[in-house]
Amino acid sequence: MLAALSIRDIVLIEKLELSLDGGLCTLTGETGAGKSILLDALGLAIGARADAGLVRQGAEQGSVSAVFDLAASHPARAVLSENGLEADGDIILRRVQTKDGRSRAFINDQPVSIGLLRQVGDMLVEVHGQHDERGLLDASGHRAMLDAFGGFERQVADLRALWNAASAAREALSAHEALLARAKAEQDYLTHVVGELDELQPQPGEETALAEERTLMMHSEKIAGDLAEAEEALSGDGGLDARLAVALRRLSRAAEQAGGRLDAAIAALDRTLTEAAEARDQIAQAMRALEFDPARLEQAETRLFALRAAARKHNVQVDDLAALADKLRGELQEIEGGEARLAILKKAAAEAEARYGAAARALSADRARAAAKLDKEVMKELKPLKLDKASFRTNIEVLPEDHGGPEGIDRVSFLVSTNPGAPFGPIIKIASGGELSRFVLALKVALASRGSAPTLIFDEVDSGVGGAVAEAVGLRLAELARAVQVIVVTHSPQVAARAQHHFRISKGGEAKAQKVATRVETLDAPARREEIARMLAGAFVTDEARAAADRLIGGHP
């Protein structure tokens, strides 16, 4: 429930601290005293549209804080936890409105978006007035109200999970069908490309090896000439080998008389001759390997150019051609196995949709039974509210299953007829101002114990009625207040007399000095008697009015 309301610099309110309790709370006062200011201020705190006109003249900004005392299990706490906000203890909604139109929102002193503030505020407070097109008058919320009345929250949650599963199955099927269609359209192309690449059989690193071989062969003629000259220098007439052999023979003849002094030189010449022979062999091998072969060069160039052309065609590197072939081959295999996968997905989607359809039909039948019960309960409330000629009906339009949604296949709306034989239509279009308020009250009484916000605010729900009807309105509000906190802005003494907590709103100050301010007083028993007497008598309170006030209050302890 709303436990406290703090207002700073809003319209005519400079500073206000208001404490509230559960049960039925009434706000009374002369017309123009500022009752609507309190509702506008509270609306700002629970996420209403920003309005720079709410800031008190002369102030830079205004602010409103609303403190709520909630049960530990209230769903608003789960919303706060999901958004990383403190969810224990009192819930404090605060809004700061600047005179330039900007506003800031806070929950438990943490900055939040206006959207989150409104989401939480809607869970905590419902405001009902003659011209309020939200809440009970908004047909988009009627299905949820019927579900709350019937206690179908668990069924709806289960149905939403089935809907999500069916949606996921349909999306998977659709995606696979699209993939399969694209793959089939490309199947001939893929087969052709894979065949080309398989015939080419590219190998990683092959481009580099071929390029090096091509370069080498292109220069082989010049290299072969250099090798021939080197070989001639080593072994031709007068070459190194011949001169070394002559030197070795001469040193060997002289060695016998040299006493070992030539042994090292002879050994060195012998090694040199061996190394020279090995060099000749290596040169001979190189000459054979580098023998220029035009056919071999053409073959290497043809292979290299074919690899590079394929790489350009498929916009990849030559070394990636083998991987591309594997990838495209895999896509072909997917096409071949795609039909089997398609059959599996079709079966899964059909089964998921069947489960959803069965649950949706079951919930629809339960809703129809709950609607009949709700209609009876609302009709019982209409007669005491002097709407005995009116009728109420919960209309359920059952949609085809393929037009259903997460909450089922039912489109729910509350319809009324104000006179026998008159057509049914939406409450807001059929009922007059006074009738509208009473229809809303009858509905709220029927729905209050099931899914209602913990605080209900009725703005002049008794407008246009008096006497026995006003008495009936007061009785229904009092009954409603047994389940939730009810705050009523009223001009009816019959309603005010049933309140457990009474607040009087008045305007005072110096008008010439532009210091007029709205004040809120909590009335004790004598002050409450005087206020109800004023409501009965008007400007001049008489003893008869006070006696009548005593009778009204005495009859409603």
mmCIF file with all atom_site columns, N, CA and C in Angstrom, residues 254-288:
data_model
loop_
_atom_site.group_PDB
_atom_site.id
_atom_site.type_symbol
_atom_site.label_atom_id
_atom_site.label_alt_id
_atom_site.label_comp_id
_atom_site.label_asym_id
_atom_site.label_entity_id
_atom_site.label_seq_id
_atom_site.pdbx_PDB_ins_code
_atom_site.Cartn_x
_atom_site.Cartn_y
_atom_site.Cartn_z
_atom_site.occupancy
_atom_site.B_iso_or_equiv
_atom_site.pdbx_formal_charge
_atom_site.auth_seq_id
_atom_site.auth_comp_id
_atom_site.auth_asym_id
_atom_site.auth_atom_id
_atom_site.pdbx_PDB_model_num
ATOM 1   N N  . ALA A 1 254 ? 110.249 -35.579 -53.923 1.00 0.00 ? 254 ALA A N  1
ATOM 2   C CA . ALA A 1 254 ? 111.210 -34.875 -53.061 1.00 0.00 ? 254 ALA A CA 1
ATOM 3   C C  . ALA A 1 254 ? 111.061 -35.247 -51.600 1.00 0.00 ? 254 ALA A C  1
ATOM 4   N N  . ALA A 1 255 ? 110.010 -35.893 -51.235 1.00 0.00 ? 255 ALA A N  1
ATOM 5   C CA . ALA A 1 255 ? 109.729 -36.140 -49.825 1.00 0.00 ? 255 ALA A CA 1
ATOM 6   C C  . ALA A 1 255 ? 110.746 -37.070 -49.185 1.00 0.00 ? 255 ALA A C  1
ATOM 7   N N  . GLU A 1 256 ? 111.320 -38.004 -50.015 1.00 0.00 ? 256 GLU A N  1
ATOM 8   C CA . GLU A 1 256 ? 112.245 -38.964 -49.443 1.00 0.00 ? 256 GLU A CA 1
ATOM 9   C C  . GLU A 1 256 ? 113.503 -38.271 -48.921 1.00 0.00 ? 256 GLU A C  1
ATOM 10  N N  . GLN A 1 257 ? 113.922 -37.195 -49.596 1.00 0.00 ? 257 GLN A N  1
ATOM 11  C CA . GLN A 1 257 ? 115.136 -36.495 -49.162 1.00 0.00 ? 257 GLN A CA 1
ATOM 12  C C  . GLN A 1 257 ? 114.813 -35.342 -48.184 1.00 0.00 ? 257 GLN A C  1
ATOM 13  N N  . ALA A 1 258 ? 113.510 -35.020 -47.968 1.00 0.00 ? 258 ALA A N  1
ATOM 14  C CA . ALA A 1 258 ? 113.166 -33.846 -47.138 1.00 0.00 ? 258 ALA A CA 1
ATOM 15  C C  . ALA A 1 258 ? 113.050 -34.187 -45.667 1.00 0.00 ? 258 ALA A C  1
ATOM 16  N N  . GLY A 1 259 ? 113.179 -35.415 -45.332 1.00 0.00 ? 259 GLY A N  1
ATOM 17  C CA . GLY A 1 259 ? 113.156 -35.778 -43.909 1.00 0.00 ? 259 GLY A CA 1
ATOM 18  C C  . GLY A 1 259 ? 111.816 -35.453 -43.236 1.00 0.00 ? 259 GLY A C  1
ATOM 19  N N  . GLY A 1 260 ? 110.690 -35.613 -43.942 1.00 0.00 ? 260 GLY A N  1
ATOM 20  C CA . GLY A 1 260 ? 109.371 -35.417 -43.336 1.00 0.00 ? 260 GLY A CA 1
ATOM 21  C C  . GLY A 1 260 ? 108.865 -33.990 -43.353 1.00 0.00 ? 260 GLY A C  1
ATOM 22  N N  . ARG A 1 261 ? 109.724 -33.091 -43.867 1.00 0.00 ? 261 ARG A N  1
ATOM 23  C CA . ARG A 1 261 ? 109.301 -31.697 -43.844 1.00 0.00 ? 261 ARG A CA 1
ATOM 24  C C  . ARG A 1 261 ? 108.206 -31.392 -44.877 1.00 0.00 ? 261 ARG A C  1
ATOM 25  N N  . LEU A 1 262 ? 107.998 -32.258 -45.846 1.00 0.00 ? 262 LEU A N  1
ATOM 26  C CA . LEU A 1 262 ? 106.972 -32.024 -46.877 1.00 0.00 ? 262 LEU A CA 1
ATOM 27  C C  . LEU A 1 262 ? 105.702 -32.834 -46.630 1.00 0.00 ? 262 LEU A C  1
ATOM 28  N N  . ASP A 1 263 ? 105.655 -33.581 -45.575 1.00 0.00 ? 263 ASP A N  1
ATOM 29  C CA . ASP A 1 263 ? 104.488 -34.448 -45.323 1.00 0.00 ? 263 ASP A CA 1
ATOM 30  C C  . ASP A 1 263 ? 103.188 -33.632 -45.188 1.00 0.00 ? 263 ASP A C  1
ATOM 31  N N  . ALA A 1 264 ? 103.238 -32.531 -44.481 1.00 0.00 ? 264 ALA A N  1
ATOM 32  C CA . ALA A 1 264 ? 102.026 -31.725 -44.270 1.00 0.00 ? 264 ALA A CA 1
ATOM 33  C C  . ALA A 1 264 ? 101.521 -31.140 -45.573 1.00 0.00 ? 264 ALA A C  1
ATOM 34  N N  . ALA A 1 265 ? 102.488 -30.665 -46.398 1.00 0.00 ? 265 ALA A N  1
ATOM 35  C CA . ALA A 1 265 ? 102.083 -30.088 -47.681 1.00 0.00 ? 265 ALA A CA 1
ATOM 36  C C  . ALA A 1 265 ? 101.467 -31.152 -48.568 1.00 0.00 ? 265 ALA A C  1
ATOM 37  N N  . ILE A 1 266 ? 102.101 -32.346 -48.583 1.00 0.00 ? 266 ILE A N  1
ATOM 38  C CA . ILE A 1 266 ? 101.577 -33.445 -49.405 1.00 0.00 ? 266 ILE A CA 1
ATOM 39  C C  . ILE A 1 266 ? 100.163 -33.805 -48.955 1.00 0.00 ? 266 ILE A C  1
ATOM 40  N N  . ALA A 1 267 ? 99.915  -33.877 -47.621 1.00 0.00 ? 267 ALA A N  1
ATOM 41  C CA . ALA A 1 267 ? 98.576  -34.211 -47.092 1.00 0.00 ? 267 ALA A CA 1
ATOM 42  C C  . ALA A 1 267 ? 97.558  -33.157 -47.496 1.00 0.00 ? 267 ALA A C  1
ATOM 43  N N  . ALA A 1 268 ? 97.968  -31.871 -47.442 1.00 0.00 ? 268 ALA A N  1
ATOM 44  C CA . ALA A 1 268 ? 97.050  -30.787 -47.816 1.00 0.00 ? 268 ALA A CA 1
ATOM 45  C C  . ALA A 1 268 ? 96.668  -30.873 -49.279 1.00 0.00 ? 268 ALA A C  1
ATOM 46  N N  . LEU A 1 269 ? 97.700  -31.156 -50.149 1.00 0.00 ? 269 LEU A N  1
ATOM 47  C CA . LEU A 1 269 ? 97.406  -31.278 -51.575 1.00 0.00 ? 269 LEU A CA 1
ATOM 48  C C  . LEU A 1 269 ? 96.503  -32.466 -51.841 1.00 0.00 ? 269 LEU A C  1
ATOM 49  N N  . ASP A 1 270 ? 96.725  -33.535 -51.105 1.00 0.00 ? 270 ASP A N  1
ATOM 50  C CA . ASP A 1 270 ? 95.892  -34.722 -51.282 1.00 0.00 ? 270 ASP A CA 1
ATOM 51  C C  . ASP A 1 270 ? 94.429  -34.416 -50.935 1.00 0.00 ? 270 ASP A C  1
ATOM 52  N N  . ARG A 1 271 ? 94.196  -33.686 -49.804 1.00 0.00 ? 271 ARG A N  1
ATOM 53  C CA . ARG A 1 271 ? 92.822  -33.309 -49.420 1.00 0.00 ? 271 ARG A CA 1
ATOM 54  C C  . ARG A 1 271 ? 92.200  -32.395 -50.474 1.00 0.00 ? 271 ARG A C  1
ATOM 55  N N  . THR A 1 272 ? 93.021  -31.475 -50.969 1.00 0.00 ? 272 THR A N  1
ATOM 56  C CA . THR A 1 272 ? 92.505  -30.527 -51.968 1.00 0.00 ? 272 THR A CA 1
ATOM 57  C C  . THR A 1 272 ? 92.055  -31.247 -53.217 1.00 0.00 ? 272 THR A C  1
ATOM 58  N N  . LEU A 1 273 ? 92.859  -32.214 -53.657 1.00 0.00 ? 273 LEU A N  1
ATOM 59  C CA . LEU A 1 273 ? 92.480  -32.984 -54.832 1.00 0.00 ? 273 LEU A CA 1
ATOM 60  C C  . LEU A 1 273 ? 91.168  -33.743 -54.585 1.00 0.00 ? 273 LEU A C  1
ATOM 61  N N  . THR A 1 274 ? 91.002  -34.287 -53.368 1.00 0.00 ? 274 THR A N  1
ATOM 62  C CA . THR A 1 274 ? 89.753  -34.995 -53.029 1.00 0.00 ? 274 THR A CA 1
ATOM 63  C C  . THR A 1 274 ? 88.564  -34.042 -53.062 1.00 0.00 ? 274 THR A C  1
ATOM 64  N N  . GLU A 1 275 ? 88.717  -32.843 -52.438 1.00 0.00 ? 275 GLU A N  1
ATOM 65  C CA . GLU A 1 275 ? 87.637  -31.850 -52.395 1.00 0.00 ? 275 GLU A CA 1
ATOM 66  C C  . GLU A 1 275 ? 87.311  -31.377 -53.803 1.00 0.00 ? 275 GLU A C  1
ATOM 67  N N  . ALA A 1 276 ? 88.324  -31.193 -54.623 1.00 0.00 ? 276 ALA A N  1
ATOM 68  C CA . ALA A 1 276 ? 88.099  -30.741 -55.998 1.00 0.00 ? 276 ALA A CA 1
ATOM 69  C C  . ALA A 1 276 ? 87.312  -31.786 -56.784 1.00 0.00 ? 276 ALA A C  1
ATOM 70  N N  . ALA A 1 277 ? 87.642  -33.073 -56.533 1.00 0.00 ? 277 ALA A N  1
ATOM 71  C CA . ALA A 1 277 ? 86.898  -34.135 -57.204 1.00 0.00 ? 277 ALA A CA 1
ATOM 72  C C  . ALA A 1 277 ? 85.431  -34.113 -56.777 1.00 0.00 ? 277 ALA A C  1
ATOM 73  N N  . GLU A 1 278 ? 85.171  -33.909 -55.483 1.00 0.00 ? 278 GLU A N  1
ATOM 74  C CA . GLU A 1 278 ? 83.786  -33.830 -54.997 1.00 0.00 ? 278 GLU A CA 1
ATOM 75  C C  . GLU A 1 278 ? 83.079  -32.630 -55.605 1.00 0.00 ? 278 GLU A C  1
ATOM 76  N N  . ALA A 1 279 ? 83.781  -31.482 -55.714 1.00 0.00 ? 279 ALA A N  1
ATOM 77  C CA . ALA A 1 279 ? 83.188  -30.296 -56.319 1.00 0.00 ? 279 ALA A CA 1
ATOM 78  C C  . ALA A 1 279 ? 82.811  -30.565 -57.763 1.00 0.00 ? 279 ALA A C  1
ATOM 79  N N  . ARG A 1 280 ? 83.683  -31.290 -58.512 1.00 0.00 ? 280 ARG A N  1
ATOM 80  C CA . ARG A 1 280 ? 83.364  -31.614 -59.898 1.00 0.00 ? 280 ARG A CA 1
ATOM 81  C C  . ARG A 1 280 ? 82.090  -32.454 -59.975 1.00 0.00 ? 280 ARG A C  1
ATOM 82  N N  . ASP A 1 281 ? 81.959  -33.429 -59.036 1.00 0.00 ? 281 ASP A N  1
ATOM 83  C CA . ASP A 1 281 ? 80.770  -34.280 -59.029 1.00 0.00 ? 281 ASP A CA 1
ATOM 84  C C  . ASP A 1 281 ? 79.503  -33.455 -58.764 1.00 0.00 ? 281 ASP A C  1
ATOM 85  N N  . GLN A 1 282 ? 79.579  -32.524 -57.773 1.00 0.00 ? 282 GLN A N  1
ATOM 86  C CA . GLN A 1 282 ? 78.414  -31.693 -57.433 1.00 0.00 ? 282 GLN A CA 1
ATOM 87  C C  . GLN A 1 282 ? 78.034  -30.796 -58.606 1.00 0.00 ? 282 GLN A C  1
ATOM 88  N N  . ILE A 1 283 ? 79.048  -30.249 -59.276 1.00 0.00 ? 283 ILE A N  1
ATOM 89  C CA . ILE A 1 283 ? 78.781  -29.390 -60.439 1.00 0.00 ? 283 ILE A CA 1
ATOM 90  C C  . ILE A 1 283 ? 78.126  -30.198 -61.535 1.00 0.00 ? 283 ILE A C  1
ATOM 91  N N  . ALA A 1 284 ? 78.581  -31.443 -61.723 1.00 0.00 ? 284 ALA A N  1
ATOM 92  C CA . ALA A 1 284 ? 78.009  -32.305 -62.760 1.00 0.00 ? 284 ALA A CA 1
ATOM 93  C C  . ALA A 1 284 ? 76.544  -32.615 -62.449 1.00 0.00 ? 284 ALA A C  1
ATOM 94  N N  . GLN A 1 285 ? 76.261  -32.894 -61.169 1.00 0.00 ? 285 GLN A N  1
ATOM 95  C CA . GLN A 1 285 ? 74.877  -33.169 -60.774 1.00 0.00 ? 285 GLN A CA 1
ATOM 96  C C  . GLN A 1 285 ? 73.985  -31.951 -60.995 1.00 0.00 ? 285 GLN A C  1
ATOM 97  N N  . ALA A 1 286 ? 74.499  -30.784 -60.606 1.00 0.00 ? 286 ALA A N  1
ATOM 98  C CA . ALA A 1 286 ? 73.725  -29.550 -60.778 1.00 0.00 ? 286 ALA A CA 1
ATOM 99  C C  . ALA A 1 286 ? 73.469  -29.282 -62.255 1.00 0.00 ? 286 ALA A C  1
ATOM 100 N N  . MET A 1 287 ? 74.459  -29.531 -63.093 1.00 0.00 ? 287 MET A N  1
ATOM 101 C CA . MET A 1 287 ? 74.285  -29.308 -64.528 1.00 0.00 ? 287 MET A CA 1
ATOM 102 C C  . MET A 1 287 ? 73.204  -30.228 -65.088 1.00 0.00 ? 287 MET A C  1
ATOM 103 N N  . ARG A 1 288 ? 73.167  -31.475 -64.595 1.00 0.00 ? 288 ARG A N  1
ATOM 104 C CA . ARG A 1 288 ? 72.127  -32.377 -65.071 1.00 0.00 ? 288 ARG A CA 1
ATOM 105 C C  . ARG A 1 288 ? 70.737  -31.925 -64.597 1.00 0.00 ? 288 ARG A C  1
#
